[in-house]
Coordinates of C-alpha atoms in Angstrom, one line a residue:
X205 CA -22.2 -34.1 -11.3
X206 CA -20.8 -34.7 -14.8
X207 CA -21.6 -31.2 -15.7
X208 CA -19.8 -29.9 -12.6
X209 CA -16.7 -32.0 -13.3
X210 CA -16.6 -30.8 -16.9
X211 CA -16.8 -27.1 -15.8
X212 CA -14.0 -27.6 -13.3
X213 CA -11.8 -29.3 -15.9
X214 CA -12.4 -26.6 -18.4
X215 CA -11.6 -23.9 -15.7
X216 CA -8.5 -25.8 -14.7
X217 CA -7.2 -25.8 -18.3
X218 CA -8.0 -22.1 -18.5
X219 CA -6.2 -21.4 -15.3
X220 CA -3.0 -23.1 -16.6
X221 CA -3.2 -21.1 -19.8
X222 CA -3.6 -17.8 -18.0
X223 CA -0.7 -18.6 -15.7
X224 CA 1.5 -19.4 -18.7
X225 CA 0.6 -16.2 -20.4
X226 CA 1.2 -14.0 -17.3
X227 CA 4.5 -15.7 -16.5
X228 CA 5.6 -15.4 -20.1
X229 CA 4.7 -11.7 -20.0
X230 CA 6.6 -11.2 -16.8
X231 CA 9.7 -12.9 -18.3
X232 CA 9.5 -10.9 -21.5
X233 CA 9.3 -7.6 -19.6
X234 CA 12.1 -8.5 -17.2
X235 CA 9.7 -8.0 -14.3
X236 CA 11.1 -9.1 -10.9
X237 CA 10.5 -12.7 -10.1
X238 CA 9.7 -14.0 -13.5
X239 CA 13.0 -15.7 -14.3
X240 CA 13.1 -19.4 -14.1
X241 CA 9.4 -19.8 -12.9
X242 CA 7.9 -23.0 -14.3
X243 CA 4.3 -24.2 -14.0
X244 CA 3.7 -27.1 -11.6
X245 CA 0.2 -28.6 -12.1
X246 CA 0.3 -30.4 -8.8
X247 CA 1.4 -27.4 -6.8
X248 CA 3.7 -29.6 -4.8
X249 CA 7.2 -28.8 -3.6
X250 CA 9.8 -28.7 -6.3
X251 CA 13.5 -28.4 -6.5
X252 CA 13.0 -24.6 -6.6
X253 CA 11.5 -24.7 -3.1
X254 CA 13.1 -22.4 -0.6
X255 CA 13.3 -22.9 3.1
X256 CA 11.8 -20.4 5.5
X257 CA 13.9 -17.5 6.9
X258 CA 15.0 -19.7 9.8
X259 CA 15.8 -22.7 7.6
X260 CA 13.2 -24.7 9.6
X261 CA 11.0 -27.5 8.5
X262 CA 8.0 -25.4 7.5
X263 CA 7.2 -22.4 5.4
X264 CA 5.3 -19.4 6.8
X265 CA 2.0 -21.1 6.0
X266 CA 3.0 -24.7 6.6
X267 CA 2.3 -25.1 2.8
X268 CA -1.4 -25.0 3.5
X269 CA -3.8 -24.7 0.5
X270 CA -4.3 -21.4 -1.2
X271 CA -6.7 -19.8 -3.7
X272 CA -5.6 -20.5 -7.3
X273 CA -7.8 -18.1 -9.2
X274 CA -5.8 -15.9 -11.6
X275 CA -6.4 -12.3 -12.6
X276 CA -8.0 -11.5 -15.9
X277 CA -5.6 -11.1 -18.8
X278 CA -7.0 -7.6 -19.4
X279 CA -5.2 -5.0 -17.4
X280 CA -7.3 -3.3 -14.7
X281 CA -8.9 0.1 -15.4
X282 CA -8.4 2.3 -12.4
X283 CA -11.3 4.8 -12.0
X284 CA -10.6 8.3 -11.0
X285 CA -10.5 8.9 -7.2
X286 CA -10.7 12.7 -7.1
X287 CA -13.7 13.7 -5.0
X288 CA -14.7 10.0 -4.4
X289 CA -13.0 8.3 -1.5
X290 CA -14.5 4.9 -2.4
X291 CA -13.9 4.3 -6.0
X292 CA -15.5 1.5 -8.0
X293 CA -14.1 -0.4 -11.0
X294 CA -13.4 -3.9 -12.1
X295 CA -14.1 -6.3 -9.3
X296 CA -10.8 -8.2 -9.5
X297 CA -8.8 -4.9 -9.2
X298 CA -10.8 -3.8 -6.1
X299 CA -9.2 -4.2 -2.7
X300 CA -11.1 -3.5 0.5
X301 CA -10.2 -0.2 2.1
X302 CA -8.8 -1.4 5.4
X303 CA -6.9 -4.2 3.8
X304 CA -5.4 -1.9 1.1
X305 CA -4.5 0.5 3.9
X306 CA -2.7 -2.3 5.8
X307 CA -0.7 -3.3 2.7
X308 CA 0.5 0.2 2.1
X309 CA 1.2 0.8 5.8
X310 CA 3.4 -2.3 5.9
X311 CA 5.3 -1.2 2.8
X312 CA 5.9 2.2 4.4
X313 CA 7.1 0.6 7.7
X314 CA 9.4 -1.8 5.8
X315 CA 10.8 1.1 3.8
X316 CA 11.8 2.7 7.1
X317 CA 13.2 -0.4 8.8
X318 CA 14.6 -2.3 5.8
X319 CA 14.8 0.1 2.8
X320 CA 17.2 -2.3 1.0
X321 CA 14.4 -4.9 0.8
X322 CA 12.4 -2.8 -1.7
X323 CA 9.2 -4.5 -0.7
X324 CA 6.2 -3.4 -2.8
X325 CA 2.8 -3.3 -1.3
X326 CA 1.5 -5.0 -4.4
X327 CA 3.4 -8.2 -3.4
X328 CA 1.6 -8.2 0.0
X329 CA -1.7 -7.7 -1.9
X330 CA -0.9 -10.6 -4.2
X331 CA -0.2 -12.9 -1.2
X332 CA -3.2 -11.6 0.7
X333 CA -5.3 -12.4 -2.4
X334 CA -4.2 -16.0 -2.7
X335 CA -4.1 -16.7 1.0
X336 CA -7.5 -15.4 2.1
X337 CA -9.1 -13.4 -0.7
X338 CA -8.1 -10.1 1.1
X339 CA -9.5 -11.2 4.5
X340 CA -12.6 -12.7 2.9
X341 CA -13.4 -9.6 0.9
X342 CA -12.5 -7.2 3.7
X343 CA -14.6 -8.6 6.5
X344 CA -12.7 -6.8 9.2
X345 CA -13.7 -4.5 12.0
X346 CA -12.6 -0.9 12.5
X347 CA -9.3 -2.0 14.0
X348 CA -8.5 -4.3 11.1
X349 CA -9.3 -7.6 12.9
X350 CA -11.2 -10.2 11.0
X351 CA -14.9 -10.4 12.1
X352 CA -14.6 -14.3 12.3
X353 CA -11.4 -16.3 12.4
X354 CA -9.8 -17.4 9.2
X355 CA -8.4 -20.9 9.7
X356 CA -6.6 -23.3 7.4
X357 CA -7.0 -27.1 7.5
X358 CA -5.8 -29.1 10.5
X359 CA -2.2 -29.9 9.8
X360 CA -2.4 -33.5 11.0
X361 CA -0.6 -35.2 8.0
X362 CA -3.9 -36.3 6.4
X363 CA -3.3 -34.8 2.9
X364 CA -1.3 -31.9 4.4
X365 CA 1.8 -31.3 6.5
X366 CA 1.9 -32.9 9.9
X367 CA 2.6 -30.1 12.4
X368 CA 1.9 -30.8 16.1
X369 CA 0.5 -28.0 18.2
X370 CA 3.0 -25.3 19.1
X371 CA 0.8 -22.7 20.7
X372 CA -1.5 -24.7 23.0
X373 CA -4.4 -23.6 20.7
X374 CA -3.9 -19.9 21.6
X375 CA -4.1 -18.7 18.0
X376 CA -5.8 -21.5 16.1
X377 CA -8.0 -23.1 18.8
X378 CA -6.4 -26.5 18.3
X379 CA -4.3 -27.9 21.1
X380 CA -3.3 -31.0 19.1
X381 CA -2.2 -29.8 15.7
X382 CA -1.4 -26.4 14.2
X383 CA -3.5 -24.6 11.6
X384 CA -2.7 -21.6 9.4
X385 CA -4.3 -18.5 11.0
X386 CA -5.5 -15.1 9.8
X387 CA -5.7 -13.2 6.5
X388 CA -2.0 -13.9 5.7
X389 CA -2.3 -17.5 7.0
X390 CA 0.7 -17.8 9.4
X391 CA 1.1 -21.1 11.2
X392 CA 1.5 -20.5 15.0
X393 CA 5.1 -21.8 15.1
X394 CA 6.1 -19.2 12.5
X395 CA 4.2 -16.4 14.2
X396 CA 5.5 -17.1 17.7
X397 CA 9.0 -18.6 17.1
X398 CA 12.2 -17.6 15.3
X399 CA 12.4 -14.2 13.6
X400 CA 15.0 -11.6 14.1
X401 CA 14.6 -11.5 17.9
X402 CA 13.7 -15.1 18.5
X403 CA 10.2 -14.4 19.6
X404 CA 8.6 -15.0 16.2
X405 CA 7.7 -13.1 13.0
X406 CA 4.5 -11.7 14.4
X407 CA 4.2 -7.9 14.6
X408 CA 2.2 -5.3 16.4
X409 CA 1.6 -2.9 13.6
X410 CA -1.5 -1.1 15.0
X411 CA 0.1 -0.3 18.3
X412 CA -2.5 -2.0 20.5
X413 CA 0.1 -3.9 22.5
X414 CA -0.9 -7.3 20.9
X415 CA 0.6 -9.3 18.1
X416 CA -2.5 -10.8 16.5
X417 CA -2.4 -12.9 13.3
X418 CA -6.1 -12.2 12.9
X419 CA -5.4 -8.5 12.5
X420 CA -4.7 -7.4 9.0
X421 CA -2.3 -4.7 10.0
X422 CA -0.3 -7.0 12.3
X423 CA -0.4 -9.9 9.8
X424 CA 0.6 -7.8 6.8
X425 CA 3.6 -6.3 8.5
X426 CA 4.7 -9.7 9.7
X427 CA 4.5 -11.0 6.2
X428 CA 6.7 -8.1 5.0
X429 CA 9.3 -8.9 7.7
X430 CA 9.2 -12.6 6.7
X431 CA 9.6 -11.9 3.0
X432 CA 12.5 -9.5 3.7
X433 CA 14.3 -11.9 5.9
X434 CA 18.0 -12.5 5.4
X435 CA 18.7 -9.2 3.8
X436 CA 16.7 -10.0 0.7
X437 CA 16.4 -7.4 -2.1
X438 CA 13.0 -8.1 -3.7
X439 CA 13.8 -5.9 -6.7
X440 CA 16.1 -8.8 -7.8
X441 CA 14.2 -11.5 -9.6
X442 CA 15.9 -14.5 -7.9
X443 CA 15.4 -13.1 -4.4
X444 CA 11.8 -12.2 -5.0
X445 CA 11.2 -15.8 -6.2
X446 CA 13.0 -17.2 -3.1
X447 CA 11.0 -15.0 -0.8
X448 CA 7.7 -16.2 -2.3
X449 CA 8.8 -19.8 -2.1
X450 CA 9.6 -19.4 1.6
X451 CA 6.0 -18.4 2.1
X452 CA 4.6 -21.5 0.5
X453 CA 6.9 -24.0 -1.1
X454 CA 5.1 -24.6 -4.4
X455 CA 6.2 -23.5 -7.8
X456 CA 2.5 -23.0 -8.8
X457 CA 2.1 -20.8 -5.8
X458 CA 4.9 -18.6 -7.0
X459 CA 3.2 -18.4 -10.5
X460 CA -0.1 -17.5 -8.9
X461 CA 1.4 -14.8 -6.7
X462 CA 3.5 -13.3 -9.5
X463 CA 0.4 -13.1 -11.7
X464 CA -1.5 -11.0 -9.1
X465 CA 1.6 -9.0 -8.3
X466 CA 1.9 -7.9 -12.0
X467 CA -1.9 -7.3 -12.1
X468 CA -1.9 -5.0 -9.1
X469 CA 1.1 -3.2 -10.4
X470 CA -0.9 -2.2 -13.4
X471 CA -3.6 -0.7 -11.3
X472 CA -6.0 -1.2 -8.4
X473 CA -8.6 0.7 -6.5
X474 CA -10.3 0.9 -3.1
X475 CA -13.7 -0.6 -2.4
X476 CA -15.7 -0.6 0.8
X477 CA -14.9 -3.2 3.4
X478 CA -16.8 -6.4 3.1
X479 CA -17.6 -6.0 -0.6
X480 CA -14.6 -7.7 -2.1
X481 CA -14.8 -10.6 -4.6
X482 CA -14.5 -13.9 -2.9
X483 CA -12.4 -16.6 -4.6
X484 CA -13.7 -20.1 -5.1
X485 CA -11.0 -22.4 -6.4
X486 CA -8.4 -23.8 -3.9
X487 CA -5.1 -25.6 -4.6
X488 CA -6.4 -28.8 -2.9
X489 CA -9.4 -28.9 -5.1
X490 CA -7.9 -28.2 -8.5
X491 CA -8.9 -31.0 -10.9
X492 CA -6.2 -33.0 -12.7
X493 CA -4.8 -31.0 -15.6
X494 CA -4.6 -33.9 -18.0
X495 CA -7.0 -36.6 -17.0
X496 CA -6.8 -39.8 -18.8
X497 CA -9.8 -42.1 -19.5
X498 CA -8.3 -44.7 -17.2
X499 CA -8.2 -42.3 -14.3
X500 CA -11.8 -41.1 -14.9
X501 CA -13.5 -44.4 -15.7
X502 CA -13.4 -47.2 -13.0
X503 CA -12.7 -50.7 -14.1
X504 CA -15.3 -53.3 -13.5
X505 CA -15.3 -54.2 -9.9
X506 CA -13.2 -51.2 -8.8
X507 CA -14.4 -48.3 -6.8
X508 CA -15.2 -44.9 -8.5
X509 CA -12.3 -42.4 -8.8
X510 CA -11.8 -39.7 -6.3
X511 CA -13.5 -36.4 -6.8
X512 CA -11.3 -34.1 -8.9
X513 CA -9.0 -32.2 -6.8
X514 CA -8.8 -34.5 -3.8
X515 CA -5.3 -35.2 -2.7
X516 CA -3.9 -38.7 -3.1
X517 CA -4.4 -40.7 0.0
X518 CA -7.0 -38.3 1.4
X519 CA -9.6 -41.0 1.4
X520 CA -12.9 -40.0 2.9
X521 CA -11.4 -37.3 5.0
X522 CA -13.5 -34.1 4.6
X523 CA -11.9 -31.3 2.6
X524 CA -11.0 -28.6 5.2
X525 CA -12.6 -25.3 4.3
X526 CA -10.1 -22.6 3.5
X527 CA -10.6 -20.2 5.1
X528 CA -12.5 -21.2 8.2
X529 CA -12.6 -25.0 8.1
X530 CA -12.6 -27.3 11.1
X531 CA -13.2 -30.9 12.0
X532 CA -16.6 -32.1 11.0
X533 CA -17.2 -29.9 8.0
X534 CA -18.8 -31.5 5.0
X535 CA -16.7 -32.3 1.9
X536 CA -17.3 -30.4 -1.3
X537 CA -16.7 -27.0 -2.7
X538 CA -16.8 -24.1 -0.2
X539 CA -17.3 -20.4 -0.3
X540 CA -14.9 -18.3 1.9
X541 CA -16.6 -16.8 4.7
X542 CA -19.7 -18.9 4.2
X543 CA -21.1 -22.3 5.4
X544 CA -20.0 -25.7 4.1
X545 CA -22.2 -27.3 1.6
X546 CA -25.1 -29.2 3.2
X547 CA -25.1 -33.0 3.2
X548 CA -27.7 -35.3 1.7
X549 CA -31.3 -34.4 2.7
X550 CA -32.7 -38.0 2.4
X551 CA -32.3 -40.0 5.6
X552 CA -30.1 -43.1 5.2
X553 CA -31.6 -46.5 5.2
X554 CA -30.4 -49.4 7.2
X555 CA -28.2 -51.9 5.3
X556 CA -29.9 -55.1 4.2
X557 CA -30.0 -57.9 6.9
X558 CA -29.7 -55.5 9.8
X559 CA -33.3 -56.0 10.8
X560 CA -36.0 -53.4 11.2
X561 CA -37.7 -51.3 8.6
X562 CA -35.8 -49.9 5.7
X563 CA -37.9 -46.8 5.4
X564 CA -38.6 -44.1 8.0
X565 CA -41.8 -44.5 10.1
X566 CA -44.9 -42.7 8.7
X567 CA -46.4 -41.8 12.1
X568 CA -46.3 -38.0 12.4
X569 CA -44.6 -36.6 15.6
X570 CA -46.9 -35.7 18.4
X571 CA -45.0 -32.5 19.2
X572 CA -45.0 -29.8 16.5
X573 CA -41.5 -28.6 15.5
X574 CA -40.3 -25.4 17.1
X575 CA -41.1 -22.4 15.0
X576 CA -37.9 -20.7 13.9
X577 CA -37.2 -17.2 14.9
X578 CA -38.9 -14.6 12.7
X579 CA -36.0 -12.1 12.7
X580 CA -32.3 -12.8 12.4
X581 CA -30.0 -12.1 15.4
X582 CA -28.6 -8.6 15.5
X583 CA -25.0 -7.7 15.9
X584 CA -23.6 -4.6 17.6
X585 CA -22.3 -2.0 15.2
X586 CA -18.6 -1.3 15.2
X587 CA -17.3 2.2 16.0
X588 CA -16.7 2.7 12.3
X589 CA -20.3 1.8 11.6
X590 CA -21.6 4.6 13.9
X591 CA -19.6 7.4 12.3
X592 CA -22.1 9.8 10.5
X593 CA -19.7 12.6 9.7
X594 CA -16.2 14.0 10.0
X595 CA -15.9 17.6 11.3
X596 CA -12.9 19.8 11.1
X597 CA -11.3 20.0 14.5
X598 CA -8.6 22.4 13.6
X599 CA -8.1 25.3 11.2
X600 CA -10.2 25.3 8.0
X601 CA -7.1 26.5 6.1
X602 CA -3.4 26.1 6.8
X603 CA -0.4 27.9 5.3
X604 CA 3.3 27.3 5.4
X605 CA 6.4 28.6 3.6
X606 CA 8.2 26.2 1.3
X607 CA 10.6 24.0 3.1
X608 CA 9.1 24.6 6.5
X609 CA 6.7 22.5 8.6
X610 CA 3.1 23.7 8.8
X611 CA 2.6 25.3 12.2
X612 CA -0.6 23.4 12.9
X613 CA -1.5 19.8 12.1
X614 CA -4.7 18.8 10.3
X615 CA -7.4 17.5 12.8
X616 CA -10.8 16.0 12.3
X617 CA -13.4 14.7 14.7
X618 CA -15.5 11.6 14.1
X619 CA -19.1 12.1 15.2
X620 CA -22.3 10.1 15.4
X621 CA -25.5 11.5 13.9
X622 CA -26.3 12.8 17.5
X623 CA -22.9 14.6 17.6
X624 CA -21.2 12.3 20.0
X625 CA -17.5 11.6 19.5
X626 CA -16.5 8.2 18.1
X627 CA -13.2 6.8 19.4
X628 CA -11.0 4.0 18.0
X629 CA -11.9 4.7 14.3
X630 CA -9.2 4.7 11.6
X631 CA -9.0 7.9 9.6
X632 CA -6.8 8.1 6.5
X633 CA -5.3 11.5 5.6
X634 CA -4.3 12.0 2.0
X635 CA -2.4 14.9 0.5
X636 CA -4.1 15.6 -2.8
X637 CA -3.1 18.0 -5.5
X638 CA -0.2 19.2 -7.6
X639 CA 2.2 19.6 -4.7
X640 CA 5.4 18.0 -3.2
X641 CA 4.2 18.6 0.3
X642 CA 4.2 15.4 2.3
X643 CA 4.0 13.8 5.8
X644 CA 7.3 12.6 7.4
X645 CA 9.3 10.2 5.2
X646 CA 7.8 11.7 2.1
X647 CA 4.5 9.9 2.5
X648 CA 1.4 11.4 1.0
X649 CA -0.9 9.1 3.0
X650 CA -1.1 8.5 6.8
X651 CA -3.7 6.5 8.8
X652 CA -4.4 7.6 12.4
X653 CA -6.8 6.3 15.1
X654 CA -9.3 8.7 16.7
X655 CA -8.7 9.3 20.4
X656 CA -11.2 9.3 23.2
X657 CA -12.6 12.6 22.1
X658 CA -13.1 11.3 18.6
X659 CA -10.2 13.4 17.2
X660 CA -7.7 12.1 14.6
X661 CA -4.6 14.2 14.3
X662 CA -2.5 13.9 11.1
X663 CA 1.3 13.8 11.3
X664 CA 3.1 17.1 10.8
X665 CA 3.1 18.3 7.2
X666 CA 6.4 19.4 5.6
X667 CA 5.8 22.0 2.9
X668 CA 7.6 21.2 -0.4
X669 CA 9.3 23.6 -2.8
X670 CA 6.3 23.9 -5.1
X671 CA 4.2 26.9 -4.1
X672 CA 0.4 26.8 -4.5
X673 CA -2.7 25.3 -3.0
X674 CA -3.7 21.7 -2.3
X675 CA -6.1 19.7 -0.2
X676 CA -5.6 17.3 2.8
X677 CA -8.5 14.9 2.6
X678 CA -9.6 12.8 5.6
X679 CA -11.7 9.6 5.1
X680 CA -13.0 7.1 7.6
X681 CA -11.3 3.8 6.5
X682 CA -13.9 1.5 5.0
X683 CA -16.6 4.2 4.8
X684 CA -17.5 7.1 2.4
X685 CA -17.4 9.6 5.2
X686 CA -14.9 12.4 4.5
X687 CA -13.8 15.9 5.3
X688 CA -11.1 18.1 3.8
X689 CA -8.8 21.0 4.7
X690 CA -7.4 23.6 2.3
X691 CA -3.7 24.2 2.4
X692 CA -1.3 26.6 0.8
X693 CA 2.5 26.7 0.3
X694 CA 4.0 30.1 -0.2
X695 CA 7.4 30.5 -1.8
X696 CA 10.5 30.9 0.3
X697 CA 10.9 34.5 1.4
X698 CA 13.4 37.0 2.7
X699 CA 12.6 40.2 4.7
X700 CA 16.1 41.7 4.5
X701 CA 18.9 42.0 2.0
X702 CA 22.4 43.4 2.5
X703 CA 25.5 43.7 0.4
X704 CA 28.5 41.7 1.5
X705 CA 31.4 44.1 1.5
X706 CA 31.4 47.9 1.0
X707 CA 34.0 48.4 -1.7
X708 CA 32.9 51.1 -4.3
X709 CA 31.9 49.5 -7.6
X710 CA 33.6 51.5 -10.3
X711 CA 34.3 50.7 -14.0
X712 CA 35.8 52.5 -17.1
X713 CA 33.6 52.9 -20.2
X714 CA 33.5 49.8 -22.2
X715 CA 35.2 47.8 -19.4
X716 CA 34.2 45.2 -16.8
X717 CA 33.6 45.8 -13.1
X718 CA 36.4 44.2 -11.2
X719 CA 34.3 43.2 -8.2
X720 CA 31.1 41.1 -8.3
X721 CA 28.0 42.1 -6.5
X722 CA 27.5 39.8 -3.5
X723 CA 24.3 40.0 -1.3
X724 CA 22.9 38.1 1.7
X725 CA 19.2 37.5 2.3
X726 CA 17.7 36.8 5.7
X727 CA 14.3 36.2 7.2
X728 CA 13.7 37.2 10.8
X729 CA 17.5 37.4 11.3
X730 CA 18.1 33.9 9.9
X731 CA 19.8 33.1 6.5
X732 CA 17.1 32.8 3.9
X733 CA 18.2 29.9 1.6
X734 CA 16.7 29.1 -1.8
X735 CA 14.9 32.4 -2.1
X736 CA 14.1 33.7 -5.6
X737 CA 15.4 37.1 -6.6
X738 CA 15.4 39.5 -9.5
X739 CA 18.2 42.0 -10.4
X740 CA 17.4 45.0 -12.6
X741 CA 19.4 48.0 -13.8
X742 CA 16.7 50.7 -13.2
X743 CA 16.5 54.2 -14.7
X744 CA 16.3 56.0 -11.4
X745 CA 15.4 55.5 -7.7
X746 CA 11.8 56.5 -8.4
X747 CA 11.6 54.9 -11.9
X748 CA 11.8 51.1 -11.8
X749 CA 11.8 50.8 -15.6
X750 CA 14.7 48.9 -17.1
X751 CA 17.5 51.2 -18.2
X752 CA 18.6 51.1 -21.8
X753 CA 22.1 52.2 -21.3
X754 CA 25.0 52.0 -18.9
X755 CA 26.1 48.9 -17.0
X756 CA 24.7 45.5 -18.0
X757 CA 25.1 41.7 -17.7
X758 CA 25.7 39.5 -20.7
X759 CA 23.7 36.5 -21.9
X760 CA 25.2 33.3 -23.4
X761 CA 25.6 35.0 -26.7
X762 CA 27.4 38.0 -25.2
X763 CA 24.5 40.4 -25.7
X764 CA 23.7 43.0 -23.1
X765 CA 21.1 42.1 -20.5
X766 CA 19.8 44.6 -17.9
X767 CA 17.4 42.4 -16.0
X768 CA 17.9 38.9 -14.5
X769 CA 15.2 36.7 -13.1
X770 CA 15.4 33.1 -11.9
X771 CA 18.1 34.1 -9.4
X772 CA 18.2 32.0 -6.1
X773 CA 20.1 32.4 -2.9
X774 CA 22.3 29.5 -1.8
X775 CA 22.1 27.4 1.4
X776 CA 23.6 30.3 3.4
X777 CA 21.3 32.9 1.9
X778 CA 24.1 34.3 -0.3
X779 CA 23.5 35.6 -3.8
X780 CA 26.4 36.4 -6.1
X781 CA 25.5 38.2 -9.3
X782 CA 27.2 37.5 -12.6
X783 CA 29.9 39.9 -13.8
X784 CA 28.8 43.4 -14.7
X785 CA 30.0 45.2 -17.8
X786 CA 29.8 48.9 -19.0
X787 CA 29.1 50.5 -22.3
X788 CA 30.5 53.8 -23.3
X789 CA 28.0 55.8 -21.2
X790 CA 29.5 57.4 -18.1
X791 CA 27.7 58.4 -14.9
X792 CA 26.1 56.9 -11.8
X793 CA 23.7 54.0 -12.2
X794 CA 21.5 51.9 -10.0
X795 CA 21.2 48.1 -9.7
X796 CA 18.0 47.0 -7.8
X797 CA 17.7 43.5 -6.3
X798 CA 14.4 42.3 -5.0
X799 CA 13.5 38.9 -3.4
X800 CA 10.3 37.0 -2.8
X801 CA 8.9 38.4 0.4
X802 CA 9.7 42.0 -0.5
X803 CA 13.3 42.4 0.6
X804 CA 14.9 45.1 -1.7
X805 CA 18.4 46.6 -2.0
X806 CA 19.7 49.2 -4.4
X807 CA 23.4 49.2 -5.2
X808 CA 25.2 52.2 -6.8
X809 CA 27.4 51.6 -9.8
X810 CA 29.8 54.2 -11.3
X811 CA 31.2 54.4 -14.8
X812 CA 34.0 57.0 -15.0
X813 CA 36.4 57.9 -17.7
X814 CA 40.0 57.3 -16.8
X815 CA 42.0 60.5 -15.9
X816 CA 43.8 62.2 -18.8
X817 CA 47.5 61.5 -19.1

């Protein structure tokens, strides 16, 4: 036990040191949320505490315990992801695939509904890390719902807040007191009450018609809404700090979240669901930072001190396991997602004077103990587990002109090894390559659920301005099952080019053409905007070589130029050429203009000597 206490005390000191370094780094860099943050060894509410969005009595979590482990001081190294949908790197920087997808989906949703909030997904990841270790290392099913409930301690006032039941046990299974629920640890009263519409901060992010705090998509979007409440701008340091304090009113909680926020901003990577690193240290089990001999050594006749980390006044009440604790669990360190530590294996003896033997009887039992089962119970695989491959359900290649929508969406079909379709599987589509093509809203990533035929259809792709090829990659969320579609963006084009006006273009030798050449480009009868064009003074109709005499443009230095590239039509498809000048050569000359797409027009220019006087 002494060795254990010593290790915990050393780890507690290291934790404080790491927090100080990270917060100092944030302050020095001017990172959001770093200003004014101070370390609180107890983790209790301070004068910096902020009320929840509704100015109620409780924060989002009811100030339940949280994981206190801090990220490494060394910045994460993000491994390359090209060609490998499930990347591996430093364990602390890894975020389970479905959980990471939920964080990014929530950020995208908030960017649409509350763009002024500037909510980064890394903040949601930081809170998810300290609240539940990313849903116990990504132990979620194909829909994003935790495979087992994640419950905080009973909030009965015994070492924690005293919050009477508000949901009749619907979310937390406790009809007497509330408990924090799910991967983002909402208390039922926050989930189901208050909020912008008065019916709670809970959200239905995955479109299944339910607001479920045990679903990582629903819980993460709800957390985003809660953090952005009151018109907050999380790019401002003070408002970021206020938002985090509203989630759990502890200055040390703020420091811990900010540490992970900064860490994830420097890099992270996706790992398979269920393989995430599980935290160990909890805020209600942190040993005293500066223990004194008096606090560690009992005086003669006094009782032994409390185990390091127990809350004052907690007495013999068992430490609630976070996550997943409940009445009757044994005290002592716990592992998220695992079982409580076993109790003593030696049977207790009767107290002296109570009569009867003080040792167990030695007579062996007449009935042999029941033989335990020889094989563990089996669980049914989730739809995600049954996917053996993704097949292209649409075109193998797709093409669109810059600035236009691709005519057909990307489709893939999830199949079992027997070729049967798999419904209700999340598929993530990613636009990969050197391109500015994107899904609606400028997103390069979109997650879609397969339908009853096993088909996932990506949102419509809008071709960017950059011409060239790229790939749309589809991956089953949480699995290394992938498919891809080749895509190409062609430059904007015109199929017709006409001159605006029909006035003859005439100039005297050595003079300047009075009228500019103005053209209009169209494609299928519609104005062709932003189409590239080239203007060349050619030698003859049958000779496209650049002429070396006659009319010309001028460059910035006033030198003659007889070919112009990098010309582009305006939003109405109109192209006005620079002023034309003439040398001393007289005659009829040809100006040829060609656009991307093959539209060509030849304009006649005349240089004539003025009539003799």
